Amino acid sequence: MLKRFLPLLLCFFLTACAAPEPAQQQLVAMDTVMTFTAYGGDAEAAVEAAAAQMRALENALSRTRPDSEVSRLNDQGSGTTGAALGELLQAAVHYCGTTEGAFDFTVSPVASAWGFTTDSFQVPRPEELEALLPLVDGSAVTVEKTGDAYDAVLGPGQSIDLGGIAKGYAADLVADYFAASEIEHGKAEMGGNILVWGTRPGGGPWRVGVMDPARPNENGALAGVLELENAYAITSGGYQRFFEQDGKTYHHIIDPSTGYPADSGLTSVTVVAQAQGRSEPGKPGNGTMCDAYSTAFFIMGEEKALDFWRNHQKNRPYEDAFDLILVTENGRIVVTEGLAGRFTPDAESGYVCETVS
């Protein structure tokens, strides 16, 4: 018998503070509740533009909408796309390559076999997964820009799902709007994707709670709290969407190399990087990067994720760097050195916290 668990809509929260009345917009898009809040500058224009952009992205990128650009590309195997899908595809191909396939947006047929696309959950037969795994190869996708459009071609039999990167891209677009509208203080909450802009109204860093993956059903249960300014904090975790069958839990983050839910010893991964408006249209921002890497590192596991982090930080300017919070199955929180002094573990969580360099 299958038992369905709804995904938690908010994997982070930001603590309230006394502040002037902000401009705010809230909507449901990309399978989560999104809230945009801005102070100063042209705040109304910024949050209205952000909300409108999220609706447009939902229409273009949703796999469950038969008329979306993603659905048409999956049906036809090739086609001309608009800017959002084209930019995302280019970014997805790039991060598939940099993570050696740990992040792979062509895992869609396998995720569908598990029922994560339709919420008709099931454990696929091994021979079914074996037949589908050859379709998982992001390097087989080509994307070329032609004028304002993009020409995309999938490999034979492939289909794509950009859910592992789309909300990070959306956060980059919100940062663009905040920068263009001269927002002084702002935040965007998009499920496990958080953007904080500037400081809190009245000064001081924003306080971002990192949810405890071991206590997903306890309201307000935290692994710890981050203090951030101008930053993305983007989380992936198996507790966000899962089902049980025959007493075993299966989560939605599929390892592209096996076709099964990732079993890496990690229960959540948070990637933190500097937030800024993108330097140029079409270039992936740090939100996109954080989203792709949070999924990839969850699949890689602690050792490989930290090796990747160390190699990436070498000779990188600050604006291209990132840091990590890894929560492990064996009761530890691993924090990379760039977050030292900015992360406080929750005393009630019971985790042992360590900082690594």
XYZ file of C-alpha atoms in Angstrom:
357
model
C 0.000 0.000 0.000
C 1.325 3.423 -0.934
C 1.158 6.268 1.517
C 1.500 9.750 0.106
C 3.275 12.552 1.931
C 2.849 16.097 0.710
C 6.049 18.087 0.306
C 6.672 20.849 2.787
C 6.181 24.175 1.114
C 8.711 26.131 3.126
C 12.089 24.689 3.974
C 13.300 28.020 5.300
C 11.679 30.867 7.113
C 12.847 34.345 7.922
C 12.183 35.734 11.341
C 9.927 38.738 11.599
C 11.231 42.127 12.617
C 9.767 45.548 13.262
C 9.934 47.428 9.972
C 8.166 49.936 7.762
C 5.265 48.581 5.716
C 6.727 46.690 2.737
C 5.433 45.973 -0.746
C 4.553 42.290 -0.941
C 3.223 39.717 -3.397
C 2.369 36.073 -2.746
C 1.402 33.342 -5.192
C 1.619 29.609 -5.817
C 3.928 28.693 -8.699
C 6.402 25.913 -9.498
C 4.689 23.659 -6.932
C 5.367 25.929 -3.975
C 4.228 29.076 -2.203
C 6.288 32.106 -3.192
C 6.434 35.379 -1.270
C 8.270 38.511 -2.417
C 8.846 41.390 -0.006
C 10.635 44.673 -0.748
C 11.374 47.943 1.039
C 12.553 51.220 -0.490
C 13.144 52.122 -4.122
C 10.345 51.165 -6.480
C 9.231 48.308 -4.253
C 5.753 47.851 -5.744
C 7.139 47.542 -9.256
C 9.773 45.030 -8.141
C 7.399 42.603 -6.410
C 4.769 42.901 -9.142
C 7.390 42.163 -11.808
C 8.667 39.208 -9.780
C 5.191 37.707 -9.414
C 4.417 38.195 -13.104
C 7.706 36.547 -14.046
C 6.946 33.518 -11.866
C 3.607 33.023 -13.644
C 5.372 33.228 -16.998
C 8.002 30.710 -15.887
C 5.287 28.338 -14.666
C 3.621 28.488 -18.091
C 6.905 27.902 -19.921
C 8.632 25.322 -17.735
C 5.958 23.103 -16.182
C 6.133 19.449 -17.262
C 2.527 18.945 -16.194
C 1.125 21.620 -18.536
C 0.697 20.059 -21.978
C 1.004 23.459 -23.679
C 4.229 24.537 -21.933
C 7.475 24.995 -23.841
C 9.043 22.114 -21.906
C 6.165 19.765 -22.774
C 6.354 20.686 -26.455
C 10.113 20.134 -26.489
C 9.715 16.774 -24.772
C 7.016 15.753 -27.261
C 8.907 16.871 -30.361
C 12.509 16.209 -29.290
C 13.673 19.529 -30.726
C 12.453 23.055 -31.273
C 12.930 26.773 -30.858
C 12.484 28.079 -27.325
C 12.111 31.431 -25.642
C 14.797 33.087 -23.542
C 13.893 31.537 -20.172
C 13.905 27.919 -21.327
C 16.928 28.472 -23.559
C 18.973 30.081 -20.782
C 17.972 27.366 -18.338
C 18.866 24.599 -20.770
C 22.294 26.089 -21.356
C 22.830 26.360 -17.611
C 21.578 22.806 -17.060
C 23.980 21.408 -19.668
C 26.808 23.377 -18.041
C 26.125 22.144 -14.493
C 25.562 18.599 -15.688
C 29.099 18.781 -17.055
C 30.737 20.441 -14.032
C 29.204 17.884 -11.652
C 30.034 14.947 -13.957
C 26.372 14.075 -14.239
C 25.412 14.229 -10.546
C 23.041 17.000 -11.581
C 21.213 15.716 -14.665
C 18.021 17.292 -15.987
C 17.356 14.336 -18.333
C 16.541 12.024 -15.396
C 12.897 12.871 -16.088
C 11.821 9.450 -17.482
C 13.193 7.745 -14.385
C 11.466 10.202 -12.024
C 8.233 9.567 -13.917
C 8.651 5.816 -13.441
C 8.678 6.450 -9.688
C 5.504 8.551 -10.038
C 7.061 11.790 -8.793
C 5.769 13.681 -11.827
C 2.144 12.618 -11.395
C 2.051 11.894 -7.632
C 1.066 8.297 -8.513
C 3.902 6.881 -6.446
C 5.288 3.401 -7.049
C 8.557 1.453 -6.903
C 9.536 0.608 -10.495
C 10.653 -2.852 -11.505
C 14.461 -3.139 -11.839
C 14.181 -4.057 -15.523
C 12.136 -0.903 -16.148
C 14.838 1.275 -14.611
C 17.528 -0.593 -16.532
C 15.725 0.238 -19.790
C 15.343 3.918 -18.880
C 18.830 4.689 -17.566
C 20.466 4.943 -21.041
C 18.199 7.955 -21.681
C 19.784 9.841 -18.771
C 22.603 11.836 -20.354
C 22.514 15.622 -20.217
C 25.558 15.832 -22.491
C 23.376 14.593 -25.371
C 21.313 17.818 -25.280
C 22.431 20.690 -27.505
C 21.310 24.316 -27.207
C 22.350 27.155 -29.515
C 21.285 30.777 -29.379
C 19.963 32.311 -32.585
C 19.078 35.971 -32.183
C 16.636 36.243 -29.272
C 15.635 32.566 -29.459
C 17.320 29.242 -28.761
C 17.416 26.055 -30.816
C 17.343 22.955 -28.604
C 17.732 19.289 -29.535
C 17.304 16.366 -27.139
C 18.849 12.964 -27.558
C 16.645 10.151 -28.969
C 13.890 9.257 -26.520
C 14.963 11.824 -23.945
C 12.786 14.181 -21.936
C 13.771 16.949 -19.537
C 12.661 18.283 -16.186
C 14.178 21.548 -14.974
C 12.642 21.412 -11.500
C 16.100 20.969 -9.966
C 17.299 24.323 -11.261
C 14.292 26.464 -12.208
C 13.605 28.074 -8.824
C 17.264 29.078 -8.532
C 16.990 30.742 -11.930
C 13.791 32.407 -10.731
C 15.664 33.751 -7.704
C 18.255 35.265 -10.054
C 15.492 37.080 -11.926
C 14.107 38.448 -8.651
C 17.593 39.716 -7.791
C 17.630 41.458 -11.188
C 14.344 43.198 -10.356
C 15.549 44.201 -6.893
C 18.740 45.660 -8.348
C 16.951 47.528 -11.155
C 14.336 48.922 -8.736
C 16.974 50.054 -6.214
C 15.483 47.983 -3.422
C 17.157 48.661 -0.076
C 15.918 45.605 1.814
C 14.108 42.592 0.425
C 13.525 38.877 0.536
C 12.119 36.185 -1.706
C 10.859 32.913 -0.210
C 10.361 30.138 -2.759
C 10.106 26.875 -0.887
C 13.655 25.742 -0.164
C 15.051 28.682 -2.140
C 15.675 31.905 -0.244
C 17.021 35.238 -1.461
C 17.802 38.016 1.014
C 18.624 41.466 -0.317
C 20.601 44.007 1.670
C 20.112 43.977 5.422
C 16.938 43.725 7.469
C 15.008 46.988 7.744
C 16.546 48.770 10.704
C 19.915 47.100 10.132
C 21.544 43.778 10.853
C 21.590 40.558 8.860
C 18.520 38.568 7.893
C 18.001 35.448 10.011
C 17.292 32.401 7.856
C 16.229 29.193 9.536
C 17.612 25.929 8.146
C 14.948 23.274 8.608
C 15.799 20.108 10.513
C 15.335 17.235 8.016
C 14.936 14.778 10.898
C 11.838 16.627 12.184
C 9.962 17.692 9.037
C 6.539 17.469 10.656
C 7.404 19.629 13.679
C 6.476 23.232 13.015
C 9.533 25.455 13.356
C 11.998 22.596 14.003
C 15.403 23.862 12.920
C 18.863 22.487 12.409
C 20.153 26.017 12.911
C 19.979 29.664 11.870
C 22.010 31.528 9.258
C 22.708 35.268 9.399
C 22.985 36.591 5.857
C 23.046 39.766 3.785
C 22.778 39.840 -0.033
C 22.734 36.086 -0.298
C 21.026 33.015 -1.676
C 20.428 30.046 0.626
C 19.102 27.108 -1.397
C 18.350 23.689 0.042
C 17.740 20.200 -1.284
C 16.584 17.398 0.975
C 14.882 14.040 0.782
C 12.350 15.103 3.414
C 10.713 17.563 1.022
C 8.897 14.999 -1.131
C 8.656 11.263 -0.506
C 6.428 8.241 -0.106
C 6.457 4.966 1.783
C 5.907 1.463 0.466
C 6.243 -1.769 2.421
C 7.735 0.132 5.341
C 10.507 1.775 3.320
C 10.777 5.481 2.473
C 11.614 6.665 -1.053
C 12.402 10.328 -1.685
C 12.299 12.314 -4.923
C 16.004 13.086 -5.497
C 17.019 10.423 -7.998
C 20.645 9.423 -8.453
C 21.146 9.553 -12.258
C 23.722 6.779 -12.104
C 21.441 4.220 -10.435
C 17.858 5.310 -11.106
C 17.066 5.004 -7.384
C 16.639 7.717 -4.750
C 20.073 8.971 -3.708
C 21.556 7.152 -0.725
C 24.543 9.331 0.094
C 24.412 9.652 3.875
C 23.108 13.227 3.638
C 19.636 14.365 4.655
C 19.892 17.948 3.412
C 22.288 20.245 1.593
C 22.189 24.039 1.718
C 24.311 26.064 -0.707
C 24.947 29.738 0.115
C 26.352 32.335 -2.280
C 26.387 36.077 -2.824
C 23.248 37.565 -4.371
C 23.476 40.215 -7.027
C 21.731 41.145 -10.233
C 23.123 39.145 -13.142
C 25.980 40.845 -14.970
C 24.367 40.094 -18.322
C 21.213 38.408 -19.632
C 21.706 34.754 -20.461
C 24.539 34.245 -17.984
C 23.584 31.945 -15.082
C 23.533 33.732 -11.755
C 24.496 32.367 -8.370
C 20.913 31.351 -7.603
C 20.920 29.007 -10.585
C 24.302 27.659 -9.514
C 23.194 27.072 -5.903
C 20.062 25.220 -7.003
C 21.926 22.864 -9.333
C 24.717 22.236 -6.846
C 22.404 21.582 -3.881
C 20.884 18.669 -5.841
C 24.250 17.425 -7.086
C 25.895 17.493 -3.650
C 22.973 15.645 -2.066
C 23.617 12.881 -4.592
C 27.425 13.005 -4.280
C 27.537 12.703 -0.492
C 29.701 14.492 2.048
C 33.213 13.591 0.908
C 32.725 14.317 -2.784
C 30.698 17.465 -2.077
C 33.464 18.891 0.124
C 36.143 17.966 -2.420
C 34.106 19.772 -5.084
C 33.743 22.808 -2.812
C 37.480 22.943 -2.105
C 38.401 22.659 -5.792
C 35.822 25.267 -6.803
C 37.033 27.841 -4.263
C 40.579 27.875 -5.601
C 41.392 31.128 -7.380
C 37.721 32.164 -7.425
C 36.655 35.766 -6.801
C 34.309 36.223 -3.851
C 31.273 36.809 -6.036
C 31.664 33.349 -7.658
C 32.291 31.430 -4.423
C 29.804 29.403 -2.392
C 29.599 27.695 0.982
C 27.789 24.639 2.295
C 25.763 23.308 5.195
C 25.545 19.517 5.071
C 23.242 17.637 7.441
C 24.140 13.975 7.738
C 22.228 10.816 8.620
C 24.618 10.166 11.516
C 23.681 13.332 13.415
C 26.251 15.874 12.233
C 26.113 19.312 10.643
C 29.125 20.149 8.483
C 29.620 23.865 7.772
C 32.275 25.209 5.403
C 34.567 27.923 6.685
C 32.970 30.812 4.796
C 29.931 30.480 7.056
C 31.903 30.355 10.295
C 30.303 32.808 12.690
C 27.184 33.086 10.531
C 25.562 29.743 11.383
C 24.261 28.860 14.841
C 23.077 25.269 15.380
C 19.782 24.810 17.184
C 20.362 23.457 20.676
C 17.258 21.237 20.538
C 18.268 19.522 17.292
C 20.900 17.320 18.925
C 23.332 17.645 16.009
C 27.103 17.865 16.455
C 28.308 20.837 14.398
C 31.757 21.079 12.834
C 33.415 23.625 10.570
C 35.675 22.445 7.740
C 38.218 24.163 5.515
